GROMACS .gro file of C-alpha atoms in nm:
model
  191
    1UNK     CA    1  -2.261   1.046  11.761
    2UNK     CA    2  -2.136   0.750  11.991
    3UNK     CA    3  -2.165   0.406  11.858
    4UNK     CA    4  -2.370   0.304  12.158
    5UNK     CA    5  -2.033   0.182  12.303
    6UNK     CA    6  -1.987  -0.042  12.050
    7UNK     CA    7  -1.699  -0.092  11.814
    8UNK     CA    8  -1.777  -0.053  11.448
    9UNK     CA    9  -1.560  -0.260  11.168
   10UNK     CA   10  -1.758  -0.180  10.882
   11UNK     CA   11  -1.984   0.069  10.741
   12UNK     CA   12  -2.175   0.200  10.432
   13UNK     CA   13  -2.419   0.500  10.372
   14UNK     CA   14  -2.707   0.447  10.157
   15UNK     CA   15  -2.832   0.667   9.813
   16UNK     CA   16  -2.930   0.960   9.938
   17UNK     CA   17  -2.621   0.942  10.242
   18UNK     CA   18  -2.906   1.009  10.460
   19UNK     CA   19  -2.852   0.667  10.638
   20UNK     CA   20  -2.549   0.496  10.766
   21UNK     CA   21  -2.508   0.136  10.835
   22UNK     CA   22  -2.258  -0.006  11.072
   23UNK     CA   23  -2.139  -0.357  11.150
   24UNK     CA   24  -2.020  -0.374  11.495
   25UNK     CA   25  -1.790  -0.606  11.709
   26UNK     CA   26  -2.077  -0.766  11.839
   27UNK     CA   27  -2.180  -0.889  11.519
   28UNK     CA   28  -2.519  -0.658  11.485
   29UNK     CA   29  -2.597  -0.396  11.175
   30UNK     CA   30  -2.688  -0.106  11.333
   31UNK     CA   31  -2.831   0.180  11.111
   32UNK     CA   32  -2.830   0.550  11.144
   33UNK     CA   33  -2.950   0.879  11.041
   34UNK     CA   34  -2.681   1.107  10.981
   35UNK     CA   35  -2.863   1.439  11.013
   36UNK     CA   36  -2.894   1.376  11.324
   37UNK     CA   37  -2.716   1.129  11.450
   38UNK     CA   38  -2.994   0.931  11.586
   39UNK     CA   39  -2.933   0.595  11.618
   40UNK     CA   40  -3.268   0.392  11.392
   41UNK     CA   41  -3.261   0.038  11.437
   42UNK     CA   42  -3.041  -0.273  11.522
   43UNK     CA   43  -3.048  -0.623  11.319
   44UNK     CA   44  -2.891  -0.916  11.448
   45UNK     CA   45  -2.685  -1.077  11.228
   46UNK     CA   46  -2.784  -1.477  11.248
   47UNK     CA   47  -2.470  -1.626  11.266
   48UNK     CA   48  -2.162  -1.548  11.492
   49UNK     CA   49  -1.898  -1.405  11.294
   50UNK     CA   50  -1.813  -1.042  11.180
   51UNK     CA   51  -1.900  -0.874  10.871
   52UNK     CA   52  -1.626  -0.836  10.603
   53UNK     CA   53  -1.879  -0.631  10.394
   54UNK     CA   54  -2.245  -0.410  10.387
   55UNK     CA   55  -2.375  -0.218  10.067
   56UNK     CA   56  -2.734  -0.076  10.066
   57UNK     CA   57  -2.930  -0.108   9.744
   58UNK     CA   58  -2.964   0.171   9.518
   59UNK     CA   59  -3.344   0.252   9.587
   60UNK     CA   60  -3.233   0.210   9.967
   61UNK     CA   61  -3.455  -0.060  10.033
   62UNK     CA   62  -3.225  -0.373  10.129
   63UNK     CA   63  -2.883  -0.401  10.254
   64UNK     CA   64  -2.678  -0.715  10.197
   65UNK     CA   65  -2.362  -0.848  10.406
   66UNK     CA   66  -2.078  -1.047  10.341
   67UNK     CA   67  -1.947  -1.206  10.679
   68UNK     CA   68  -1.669  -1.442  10.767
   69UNK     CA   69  -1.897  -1.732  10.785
   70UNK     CA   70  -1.900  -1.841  10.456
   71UNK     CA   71  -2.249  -1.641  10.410
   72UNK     CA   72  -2.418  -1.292  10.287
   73UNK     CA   73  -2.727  -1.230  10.410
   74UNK     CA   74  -3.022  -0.982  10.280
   75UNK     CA   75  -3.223  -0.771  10.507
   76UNK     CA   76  -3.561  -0.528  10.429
   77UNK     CA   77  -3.463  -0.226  10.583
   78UNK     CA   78  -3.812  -0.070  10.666
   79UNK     CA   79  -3.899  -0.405  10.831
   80UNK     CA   80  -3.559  -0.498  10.951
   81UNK     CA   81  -3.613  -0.819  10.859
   82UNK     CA   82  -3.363  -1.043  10.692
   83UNK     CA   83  -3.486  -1.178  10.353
   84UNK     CA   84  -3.474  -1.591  10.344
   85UNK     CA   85  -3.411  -1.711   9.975
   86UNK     CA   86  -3.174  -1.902   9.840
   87UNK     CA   87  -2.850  -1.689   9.895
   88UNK     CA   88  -2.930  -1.713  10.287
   89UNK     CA   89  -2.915  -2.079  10.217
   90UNK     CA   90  -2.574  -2.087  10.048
   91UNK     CA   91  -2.297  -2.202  10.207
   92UNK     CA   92  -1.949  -2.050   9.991
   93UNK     CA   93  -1.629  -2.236   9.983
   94UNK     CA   94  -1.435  -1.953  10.170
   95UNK     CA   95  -1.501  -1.642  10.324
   96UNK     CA   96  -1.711  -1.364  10.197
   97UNK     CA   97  -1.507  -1.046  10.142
   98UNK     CA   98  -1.727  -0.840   9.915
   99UNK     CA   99  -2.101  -0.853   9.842
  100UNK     CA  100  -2.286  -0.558   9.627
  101UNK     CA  101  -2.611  -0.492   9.455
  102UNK     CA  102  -2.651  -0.448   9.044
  103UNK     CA  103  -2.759  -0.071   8.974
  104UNK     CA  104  -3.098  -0.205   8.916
  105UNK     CA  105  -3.086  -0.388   9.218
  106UNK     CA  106  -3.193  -0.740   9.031
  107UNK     CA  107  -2.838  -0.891   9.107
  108UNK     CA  108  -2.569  -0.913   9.407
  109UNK     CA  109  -2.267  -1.040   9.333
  110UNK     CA  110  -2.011  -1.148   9.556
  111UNK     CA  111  -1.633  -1.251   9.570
  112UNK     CA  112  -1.447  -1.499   9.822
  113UNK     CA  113  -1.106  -1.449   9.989
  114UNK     CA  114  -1.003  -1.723   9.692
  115UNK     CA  115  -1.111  -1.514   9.376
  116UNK     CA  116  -1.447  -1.692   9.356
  117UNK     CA  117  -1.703  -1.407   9.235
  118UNK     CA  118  -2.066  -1.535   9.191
  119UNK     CA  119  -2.382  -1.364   9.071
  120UNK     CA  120  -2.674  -1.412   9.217
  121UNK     CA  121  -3.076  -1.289   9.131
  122UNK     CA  122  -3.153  -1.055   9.408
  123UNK     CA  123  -3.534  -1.153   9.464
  124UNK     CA  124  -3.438  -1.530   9.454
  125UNK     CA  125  -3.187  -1.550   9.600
  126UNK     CA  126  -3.065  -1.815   9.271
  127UNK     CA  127  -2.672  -1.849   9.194
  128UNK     CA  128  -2.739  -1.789   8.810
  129UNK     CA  129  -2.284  -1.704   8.705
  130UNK     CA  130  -2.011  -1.789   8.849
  131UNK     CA  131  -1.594  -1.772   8.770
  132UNK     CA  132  -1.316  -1.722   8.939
  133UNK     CA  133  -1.046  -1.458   8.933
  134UNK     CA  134  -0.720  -1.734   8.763
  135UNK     CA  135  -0.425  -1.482   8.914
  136UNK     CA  136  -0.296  -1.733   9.213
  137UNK     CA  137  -0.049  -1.452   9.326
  138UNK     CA  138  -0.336  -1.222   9.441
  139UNK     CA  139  -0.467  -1.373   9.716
  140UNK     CA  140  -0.590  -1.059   9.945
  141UNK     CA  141  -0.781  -0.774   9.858
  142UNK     CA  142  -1.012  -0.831   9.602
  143UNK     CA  143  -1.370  -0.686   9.510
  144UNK     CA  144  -1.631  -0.686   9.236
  145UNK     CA  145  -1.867  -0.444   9.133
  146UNK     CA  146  -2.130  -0.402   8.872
  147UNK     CA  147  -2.113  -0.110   8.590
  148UNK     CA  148  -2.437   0.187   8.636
  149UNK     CA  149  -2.602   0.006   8.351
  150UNK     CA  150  -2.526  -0.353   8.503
  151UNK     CA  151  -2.389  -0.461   8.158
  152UNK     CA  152  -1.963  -0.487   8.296
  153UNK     CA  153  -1.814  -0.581   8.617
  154UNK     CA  154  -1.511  -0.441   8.728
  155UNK     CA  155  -1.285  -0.674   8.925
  156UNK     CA  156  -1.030  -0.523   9.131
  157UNK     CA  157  -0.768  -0.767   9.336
  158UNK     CA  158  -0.454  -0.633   9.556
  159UNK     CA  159  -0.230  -0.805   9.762
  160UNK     CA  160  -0.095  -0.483   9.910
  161UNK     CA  161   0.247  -0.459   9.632
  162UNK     CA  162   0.213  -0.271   9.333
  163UNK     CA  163   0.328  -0.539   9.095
  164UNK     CA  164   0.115  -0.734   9.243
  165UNK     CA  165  -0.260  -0.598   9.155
  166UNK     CA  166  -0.499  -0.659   8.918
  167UNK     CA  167  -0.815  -0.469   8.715
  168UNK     CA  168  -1.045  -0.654   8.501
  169UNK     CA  169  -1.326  -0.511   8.316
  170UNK     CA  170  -1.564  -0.801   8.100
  171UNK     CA  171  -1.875  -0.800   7.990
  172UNK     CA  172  -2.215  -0.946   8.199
  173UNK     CA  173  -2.513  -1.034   7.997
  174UNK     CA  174  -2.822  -1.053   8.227
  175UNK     CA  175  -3.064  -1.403   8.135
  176UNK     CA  176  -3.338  -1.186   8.006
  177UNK     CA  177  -3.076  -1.027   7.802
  178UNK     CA  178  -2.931  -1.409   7.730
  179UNK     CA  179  -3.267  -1.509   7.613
  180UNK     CA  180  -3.322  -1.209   7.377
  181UNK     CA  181  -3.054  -1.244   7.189
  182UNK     CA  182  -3.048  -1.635   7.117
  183UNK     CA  183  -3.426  -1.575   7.049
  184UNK     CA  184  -3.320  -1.296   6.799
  185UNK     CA  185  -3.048  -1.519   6.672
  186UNK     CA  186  -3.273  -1.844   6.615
  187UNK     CA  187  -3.588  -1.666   6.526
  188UNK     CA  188  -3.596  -1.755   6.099
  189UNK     CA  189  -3.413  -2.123   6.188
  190UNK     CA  190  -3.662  -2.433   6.221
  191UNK     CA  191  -3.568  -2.631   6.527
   0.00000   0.00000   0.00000
């Protein structure tokens, strides 16, 4: 199909890769069915800067974008309607590059053009982790992503030479998960 004379710069296809999302040059999500073709529905991004990144959540049911605004932004795809909570509100330090959905779809986490990653609580919108990636000699490339059972992140960072990239795997313990476990490990102790 034709873009609607548009240029696209990013894109993503949700679960069942029977929708495609594109950002386009004049800063709008536009989203697609790709059986055939037919273009679905357009949401205006609310700021004016272009998308660095769009994932759909796993049950196809939201869509969240990184953007060079220093924002990511959270929209209900049946309604089209952007989600306000708390990560709406957030301003980062630097530019967005990456933002993704948990498995589960109860965190996004996102990374910053300076190594920042932070976690946020998808319904909330609540930064609940954040840390930074320390290699100073990676400064481009660099994404995040949650494992299928949302219990590892992988961090991948790339600066376009070989010697020059970075893989990190490390453990992410969710706050119910947090709680548990100091319950468990304080249960028989008086306080």
């Amino acid at each position: 199909t034709q873009n609607r004379n548009r240029r696209s710069l990013i894109g993503a296809f949700n679960t069942e890769s029977e929708m495609v999302a594109t950002v386009a040059w004049e800063k709008t999500i536009q989203l697609w069915n790709t059986q055939t073709g037919e273009f679905i529905r357009e949401l205006e991004m609310p700021h004016n800067y272009w998308g660095n990144s769009i994932q759909f959540s796993s049950d196809g049911k939201l869509i969240v974008s990184a953007s060079q605004n220093h924002m990511v932004h959270i929209w209900d795809i049946e309604t089209g309607k952007l989600i306000h909570n708390e990560i709406c509100n957030h301003i980062f330090e630097n530019r967005v590059i990456y933002a993704d959905f948990s498995r589960d779809v109860k965190y996004i986490i996102t990374t910053t053009i300076n190594g920042a990653i932070d976690i946020f609580e998808t319904s909330s919108g609540i930064l609940i982790d954040s840390f930074h990636i320390s290699e100073s000699n990676v400064p481009f490339s660099r994404k995040a992503l949650f494992s299928n059972d949302s219990k590892n992140i992988l961090i991948l960072a790339d600066n376009g030479f070989k010697e020059r990239s970075i893989m990190k795997v490390i453990p992410f313990c969710s706050l119910e998960e947090l709680l548990k476990k100091t319950r468990e490990q304080f249960k028989n102790r008086e306080l």
